[in-house]
Structure formats: C-alpha cells, structure tokens
mmCIF file of C-alpha atoms and ligand atoms in Angstrom:
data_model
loop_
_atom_site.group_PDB
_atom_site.id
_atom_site.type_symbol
_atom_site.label_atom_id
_atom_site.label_comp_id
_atom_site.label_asym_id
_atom_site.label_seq_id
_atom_site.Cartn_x
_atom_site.Cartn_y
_atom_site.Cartn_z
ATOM 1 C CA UNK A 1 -19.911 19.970 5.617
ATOM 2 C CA UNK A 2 -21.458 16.815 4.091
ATOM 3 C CA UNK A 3 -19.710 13.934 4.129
ATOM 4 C CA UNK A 4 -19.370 13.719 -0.021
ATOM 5 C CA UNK A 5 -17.673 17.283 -0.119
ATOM 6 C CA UNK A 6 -15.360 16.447 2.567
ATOM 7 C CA UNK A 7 -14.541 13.561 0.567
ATOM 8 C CA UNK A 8 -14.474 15.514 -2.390
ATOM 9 C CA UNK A 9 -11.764 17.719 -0.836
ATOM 10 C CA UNK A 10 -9.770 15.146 0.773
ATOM 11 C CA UNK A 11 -9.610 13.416 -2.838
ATOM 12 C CA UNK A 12 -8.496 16.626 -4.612
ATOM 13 C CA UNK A 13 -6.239 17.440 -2.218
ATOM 14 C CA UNK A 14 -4.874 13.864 -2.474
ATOM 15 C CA UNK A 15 -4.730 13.940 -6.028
ATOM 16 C CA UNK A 16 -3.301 17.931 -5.891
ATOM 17 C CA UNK A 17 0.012 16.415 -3.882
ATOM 18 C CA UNK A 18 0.275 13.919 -6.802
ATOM 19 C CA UNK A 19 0.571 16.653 -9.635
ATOM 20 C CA UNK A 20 -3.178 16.341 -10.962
ATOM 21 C CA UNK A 21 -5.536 18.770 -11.671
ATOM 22 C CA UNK A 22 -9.012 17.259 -11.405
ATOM 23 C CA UNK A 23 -11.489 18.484 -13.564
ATOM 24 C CA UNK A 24 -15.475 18.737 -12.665
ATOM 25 C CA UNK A 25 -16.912 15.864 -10.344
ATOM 26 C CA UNK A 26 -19.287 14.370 -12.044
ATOM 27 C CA UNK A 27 -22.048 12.796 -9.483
ATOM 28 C CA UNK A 28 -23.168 9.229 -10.514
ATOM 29 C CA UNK A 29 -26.043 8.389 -7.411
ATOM 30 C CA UNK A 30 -23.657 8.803 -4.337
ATOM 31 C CA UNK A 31 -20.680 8.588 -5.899
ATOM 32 C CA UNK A 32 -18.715 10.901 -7.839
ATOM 33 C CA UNK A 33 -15.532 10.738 -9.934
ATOM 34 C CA UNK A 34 -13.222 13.701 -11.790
ATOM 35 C CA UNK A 35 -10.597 12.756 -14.122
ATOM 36 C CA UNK A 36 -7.301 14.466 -14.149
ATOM 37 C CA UNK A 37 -7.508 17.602 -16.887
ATOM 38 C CA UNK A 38 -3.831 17.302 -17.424
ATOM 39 C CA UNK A 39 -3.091 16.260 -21.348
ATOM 40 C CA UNK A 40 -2.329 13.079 -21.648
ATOM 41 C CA UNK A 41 -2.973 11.865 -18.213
ATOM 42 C CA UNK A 42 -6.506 11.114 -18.098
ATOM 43 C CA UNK A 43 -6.206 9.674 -14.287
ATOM 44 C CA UNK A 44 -9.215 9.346 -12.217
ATOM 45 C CA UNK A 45 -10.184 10.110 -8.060
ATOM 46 C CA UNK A 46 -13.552 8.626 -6.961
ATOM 47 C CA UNK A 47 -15.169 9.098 -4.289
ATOM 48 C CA UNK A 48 -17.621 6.275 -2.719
ATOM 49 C CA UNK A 49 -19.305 8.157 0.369
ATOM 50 C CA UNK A 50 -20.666 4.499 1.536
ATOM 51 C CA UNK A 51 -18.344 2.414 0.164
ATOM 52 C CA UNK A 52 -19.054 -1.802 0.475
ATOM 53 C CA UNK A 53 -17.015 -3.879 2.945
ATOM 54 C CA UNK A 54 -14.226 -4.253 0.454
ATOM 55 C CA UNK A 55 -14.384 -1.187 -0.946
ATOM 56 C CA UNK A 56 -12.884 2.203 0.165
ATOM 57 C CA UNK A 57 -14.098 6.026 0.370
ATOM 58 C CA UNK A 58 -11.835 7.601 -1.654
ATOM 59 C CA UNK A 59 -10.057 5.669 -4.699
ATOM 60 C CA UNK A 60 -8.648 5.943 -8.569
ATOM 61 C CA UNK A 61 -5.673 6.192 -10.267
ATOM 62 C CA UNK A 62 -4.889 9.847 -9.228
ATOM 63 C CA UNK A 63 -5.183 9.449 -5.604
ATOM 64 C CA UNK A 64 -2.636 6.241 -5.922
ATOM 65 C CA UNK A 65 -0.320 7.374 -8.801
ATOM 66 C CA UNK A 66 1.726 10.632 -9.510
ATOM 67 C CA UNK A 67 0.835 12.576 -12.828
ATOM 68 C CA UNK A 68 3.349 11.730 -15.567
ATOM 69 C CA UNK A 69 2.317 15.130 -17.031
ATOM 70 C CA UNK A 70 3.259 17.478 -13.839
ATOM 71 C CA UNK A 71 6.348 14.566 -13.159
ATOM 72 C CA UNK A 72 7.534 15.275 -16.937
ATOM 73 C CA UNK A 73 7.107 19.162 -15.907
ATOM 74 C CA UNK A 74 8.987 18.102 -12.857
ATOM 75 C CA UNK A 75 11.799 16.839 -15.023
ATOM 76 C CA UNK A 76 12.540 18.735 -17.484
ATOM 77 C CA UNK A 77 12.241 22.275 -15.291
ATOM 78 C CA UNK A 78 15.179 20.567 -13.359
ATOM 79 C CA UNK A 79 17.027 19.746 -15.939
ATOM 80 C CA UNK A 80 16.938 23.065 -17.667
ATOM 81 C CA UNK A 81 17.877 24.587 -14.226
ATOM 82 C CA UNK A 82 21.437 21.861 -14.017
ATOM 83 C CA UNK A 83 24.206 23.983 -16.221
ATOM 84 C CA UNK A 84 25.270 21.512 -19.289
ATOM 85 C CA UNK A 85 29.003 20.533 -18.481
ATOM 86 C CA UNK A 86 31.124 19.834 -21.424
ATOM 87 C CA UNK A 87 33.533 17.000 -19.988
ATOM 88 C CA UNK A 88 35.776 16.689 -23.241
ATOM 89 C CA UNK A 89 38.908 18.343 -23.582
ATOM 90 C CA UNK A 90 39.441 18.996 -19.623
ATOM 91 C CA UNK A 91 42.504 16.504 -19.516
ATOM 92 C CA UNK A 92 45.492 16.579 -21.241
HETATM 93 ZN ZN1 ZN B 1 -2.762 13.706 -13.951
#
C-alpha cells in the first residue's frame, strides 16, 4: 500500500472514531484533504505524506475534534432512551 492511502485510511479511521463522515479526498500535489459530509460540520482531515519539520502527516479539525453533528445525534438518542420522570406531586 502506498504511503498516501495508508495515510488516507489512518485519517478516516481517525476521523470515523470522532463521529465524521469524510467525504471524497481531494488530491492537491501530495497532499490531500476531505471535509466532513455531515450538515453543519464542515470539519476537515489532511493528509501531508512528507510533511515539513514542524508539520505532521495526518492533521485537521476532524482528526482533533469530535463531530457536533454525530455528538448532537449522540445526545439526543440518549435522551429519548432516559424515561421523563415527573417529580411533582410525589410528596405529601
Ligand atoms: Zn463532522
């Protein structure tokens, strides 16, 4: 496997454990970057197969941040799932 598409995977994988959902890579020389496909996101993984000294391989906002899209999923599928509890009128 090539170094850029073992990249590629590691990224999408990265970004996959985050809640993401990279669309196409686009290729820009050796580089390449997808953007997260989730509305409203709009986070980023890039890949930089020979990155500069301060630089690293594999970078962007949705290797290094969750999705608020999937984490608002997240939320609100667990909320739904907690039974409402009416507190008032319990005590007299
Ligand atoms: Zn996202």
């Amino acid at each position: 496997m090539r170094k850029i598409e073992r990249l590629r995977k590691e990224a999408t994988e990265s970004a996959e454990l985050r809640g993401h959902t990279l669309g196409r890579w686009e290729h820009f020389d050796d580089n390449a970057l997808a953007k997260c496909i989730n509305p409203g996101c709009g986070a980023c993984a890039q890949i930089i197969p020979r990155p500069m000294p301060n630089d690293i391989e594999i970078g962007g906002t949705a290797v290094a941040l969750d999705c608020p899209v999937s984490y608002f999923d997240l939320a609100t599928s667990h909320l739904s799932e907690v039974p409402v509890t009416d507190e008032q009128g319990g005590d007299s």
